[in-house]
mmCIF file of C-alpha atoms in Angstrom:
data_model
loop_
_atom_site.group_PDB
_atom_site.id
_atom_site.type_symbol
_atom_site.label_atom_id
_atom_site.label_comp_id
_atom_site.label_asym_id
_atom_site.label_seq_id
_atom_site.Cartn_x
_atom_site.Cartn_y
_atom_site.Cartn_z
ATOM 1 C CA MET A 1 0.320 0.002 -0.402
ATOM 2 C CA LYS A 2 1.125 3.485 -0.749
ATOM 3 C CA ARG A 3 2.501 5.903 1.412
ATOM 4 C CA GLY A 4 -0.609 7.372 3.158
ATOM 5 C CA GLY A 5 -2.957 4.951 1.722
ATOM 6 C CA PHE A 6 -3.663 3.383 4.941
ATOM 7 C CA GLY A 7 -4.814 6.411 6.511
ATOM 8 C CA ALA A 8 -7.038 7.540 3.671
ATOM 9 C CA LEU A 9 -8.882 3.893 3.909
ATOM 10 C CA LEU A 10 -9.400 4.328 7.622
ATOM 11 C CA VAL A 11 -11.160 7.328 7.146
ATOM 12 C CA LEU A 12 -13.000 6.135 4.129
ATOM 13 C CA ILE A 13 -13.940 2.850 6.649
ATOM 14 C CA LEU A 14 -14.863 5.170 9.739
ATOM 15 C CA PHE A 15 -16.975 7.564 7.197
ATOM 16 C CA SER A 16 -18.818 4.785 5.637
ATOM 17 C CA ALA A 17 -19.791 3.563 9.337
ATOM 18 C CA PHE A 18 -20.955 6.917 10.494
ATOM 19 C CA LEU A 19 -23.140 7.138 7.268
ATOM 20 C CA LEU A 20 -24.316 3.701 7.688
ATOM 21 C CA SER A 21 -25.355 3.887 11.383
ATOM 22 C CA GLY A 22 -27.924 6.369 10.512
ATOM 23 C CA CYS A 23 -26.310 9.201 12.119
ATOM 24 C CA SER A 24 -26.071 11.050 8.876
ATOM 25 C CA GLN A 25 -29.787 11.626 9.129
ATOM 26 C CA ASN A 26 -31.185 14.796 10.222
ATOM 27 C CA PRO A 27 -32.219 14.958 13.784
ATOM 28 C CA LYS A 28 -35.469 16.463 15.007
ATOM 29 C CA GLU A 29 -34.429 19.809 16.402
ATOM 30 C CA PHE A 30 -35.529 23.421 16.783
ATOM 31 C CA THR A 31 -33.364 26.531 17.561
ATOM 32 C CA VAL A 32 -33.815 29.312 19.785
ATOM 33 C CA LYS A 33 -31.460 32.592 18.601
ATOM 34 C CA VAL A 34 -31.041 34.932 21.540
ATOM 35 C CA ARG A 35 -30.573 38.464 20.997
ATOM 36 C CA CYS A 36 -28.809 40.172 23.888
ATOM 37 C CA GLU A 37 -29.776 44.235 23.861
ATOM 38 C CA SER A 38 -28.462 44.687 27.713
ATOM 39 C CA THR A 39 -25.154 45.999 28.101
ATOM 40 C CA GLY A 40 -22.795 44.731 30.971
ATOM 41 C CA ILE A 41 -23.837 40.592 30.366
ATOM 42 C CA TYR A 42 -21.110 38.176 29.991
ATOM 43 C CA GLN A 43 -22.783 35.186 30.340
ATOM 44 C CA ILE A 44 -26.398 34.313 30.317
ATOM 45 C CA PHE A 45 -27.179 30.635 31.594
ATOM 46 C CA TYR A 46 -30.919 29.257 31.021
ATOM 47 C CA THR A 47 -33.115 26.424 32.145
ATOM 48 C CA CYS A 48 -35.703 25.082 29.674
ATOM 49 C CA TYR A 49 -39.033 23.539 30.393
ATOM 50 C CA ILE A 50 -41.575 21.318 29.378
ATOM 51 C CA ASP A 51 -45.178 21.328 30.828
ATOM 52 C CA GLY A 52 -43.647 23.392 33.555
ATOM 53 C CA GLU A 53 -40.845 20.840 34.660
ATOM 54 C CA SER A 54 -37.478 21.670 34.174
ATOM 55 C CA CYS A 55 -35.690 19.550 31.202
ATOM 56 C CA GLY A 56 -32.307 20.997 31.006
ATOM 57 C CA MET A 57 -30.020 23.902 31.617
ATOM 58 C CA GLY A 58 -26.913 25.281 29.792
ATOM 59 C CA GLY A 59 -24.899 28.706 29.727
ATOM 60 C CA MET A 60 -23.804 30.894 26.826
ATOM 61 C CA ALA A 61 -21.156 33.383 26.371
ATOM 62 C CA ASP A 62 -19.206 35.321 24.104
ATOM 63 C CA LEU A 63 -16.266 32.796 22.873
ATOM 64 C CA ASN A 64 -13.394 35.561 23.261
ATOM 65 C CA GLY A 65 -14.731 36.266 26.810
ATOM 66 C CA GLY A 66 -16.073 39.755 26.044
ATOM 67 C CA GLU A 67 -19.328 41.427 26.785
ATOM 68 C CA ILE A 68 -22.309 39.916 24.914
ATOM 69 C CA THR A 69 -23.917 42.286 22.097
ATOM 70 C CA ALA A 70 -26.714 42.085 19.702
ATOM 71 C CA GLU A 71 -24.077 40.996 17.094
ATOM 72 C CA THR A 72 -23.217 37.783 19.549
ATOM 73 C CA ASP A 73 -23.860 34.335 18.236
ATOM 74 C CA LEU A 74 -26.319 33.138 20.875
ATOM 75 C CA THR A 75 -28.100 29.772 19.378
ATOM 76 C CA LEU A 76 -29.338 27.154 21.200
ATOM 77 C CA THR A 77 -30.396 23.796 19.187
ATOM 78 C CA PHE A 78 -32.969 21.717 21.167
ATOM 79 C CA THR A 79 -32.979 18.110 19.722
ATOM 80 C CA GLU A 80 -35.957 15.219 19.938
ATOM 81 C CA SER A 81 -33.285 13.303 22.241
ATOM 82 C CA TYR A 82 -32.216 15.801 24.614
ATOM 83 C CA LEU A 83 -35.831 16.522 25.284
ATOM 84 C CA GLU A 84 -36.843 13.029 25.517
ATOM 85 C CA GLY A 85 -39.308 12.944 22.976
ATOM 86 C CA LYS A 86 -41.888 15.205 25.120
ATOM 87 C CA ASP A 87 -44.507 17.398 24.028
ATOM 88 C CA ILE A 88 -42.347 20.972 22.677
ATOM 89 C CA SER A 89 -45.610 22.601 22.251
ATOM 90 C CA ARG A 90 -45.405 23.006 26.007
ATOM 91 C CA PHE A 91 -41.718 24.261 25.762
ATOM 92 C CA ALA A 92 -40.334 27.459 27.988
ATOM 93 C CA ILE A 93 -37.059 28.873 28.796
ATOM 94 C CA ASP A 94 -35.975 31.465 31.079
ATOM 95 C CA PHE A 95 -32.658 33.220 31.458
ATOM 96 C CA SER A 96 -30.418 34.270 34.209
ATOM 97 C CA PRO A 97 -27.681 37.059 32.944
ATOM 98 C CA TYR A 98 -24.216 37.583 34.653
ATOM 99 C CA GLY A 99 -22.139 40.521 34.784
ATOM 100 C CA LYS A 100 -18.369 40.363 34.087
ATOM 101 C CA ASP A 101 -16.630 39.271 37.603
ATOM 102 C CA ASP A 102 -20.235 37.533 39.017
ATOM 103 C CA THR A 103 -20.077 34.288 41.005
ATOM 104 C CA SER A 104 -24.191 34.108 40.588
ATOM 105 C CA GLU A 105 -26.857 35.628 38.679
ATOM 106 C CA ILE A 106 -28.216 38.685 38.660
ATOM 107 C CA ALA A 107 -31.711 38.391 38.230
ATOM 108 C CA THR A 108 -33.726 35.611 36.412
ATOM 109 C CA THR A 109 -36.348 36.436 33.779
ATOM 110 C CA GLU A 110 -39.875 34.974 33.713
ATOM 111 C CA LYS A 111 -40.474 32.029 31.758
ATOM 112 C CA VAL A 112 -40.381 32.769 27.814
ATOM 113 C CA TYR A 113 -43.389 30.260 26.344
ATOM 114 C CA ILE A 114 -42.915 28.509 22.612
ATOM 115 C CA ASP A 115 -45.381 26.732 21.154
ATOM 116 C CA ALA A 116 -42.012 24.779 19.125
ATOM 117 C CA GLU A 117 -42.380 22.501 16.428
ATOM 118 C CA TYR A 118 -39.450 20.377 14.971
ATOM 119 C CA GLY A 119 -37.477 22.510 12.216
ATOM 120 C CA ASN A 120 -38.334 25.952 13.161
ATOM 121 C CA THR A 121 -36.164 28.744 14.321
ATOM 122 C CA TYR A 122 -37.796 30.931 17.057
ATOM 123 C CA THR A 123 -35.945 34.258 18.255
ATOM 124 C CA VAL A 124 -35.933 35.647 21.594
ATOM 125 C CA VAL A 125 -34.788 39.087 22.588
ATOM 126 C CA PHE A 126 -33.125 39.632 25.892
ATOM 127 C CA SER A 127 -33.491 43.271 27.507
ATOM 128 C CA GLY A 128 -32.948 45.506 30.516
ATOM 129 C CA ASP A 129 -30.611 45.989 32.871
ATOM 130 C CA GLU A 130 -30.235 45.204 37.190
ATOM 131 C CA ASP A 131 -32.372 48.563 38.111
ATOM 132 C CA SER A 132 -35.530 47.950 36.275
ATOM 133 C CA GLY A 133 -35.206 44.344 35.614
ATOM 134 C CA PHE A 134 -34.538 42.107 32.568
ATOM 135 C CA THR A 135 -36.813 40.684 30.454
ATOM 136 C CA ALA A 136 -37.028 37.862 27.772
ATOM 137 C CA GLN A 137 -39.681 38.191 24.975
ATOM 138 C CA LEU A 138 -40.855 35.985 21.878
ATOM 139 C CA GLN A 139 -40.033 37.844 18.990
ATOM 140 C CA ASP A 140 -42.961 37.790 16.203
#
């Protein structure tokens, strides 16, 4: 076998196994994009709910460690397997912002209810400040 041929053959075998395993099929998923219009926010943690019960949590931040702005890509993807096949038309999410060196959340927004469907993208606008409070609203 020519030099480098074994590596190429191994890559081809692994790629074929990946395709045959069904991983190439698009999973059922929906996306929530968050646009942060607040200033002084460096991280946003979230908790998601289905039918009022917590079903997951996570966090978002600028990949360079900077302040989150309206241009920061804050995209959350929720798959059917992550949500354990539950009825996503009863999906809700809330957000807890953190400042630059905060070790606990500044506040937590009210839940945003999304009548979600797989294949769709939803945009939530996060705004406000510590003095007047933070809000998150589903954009039409």
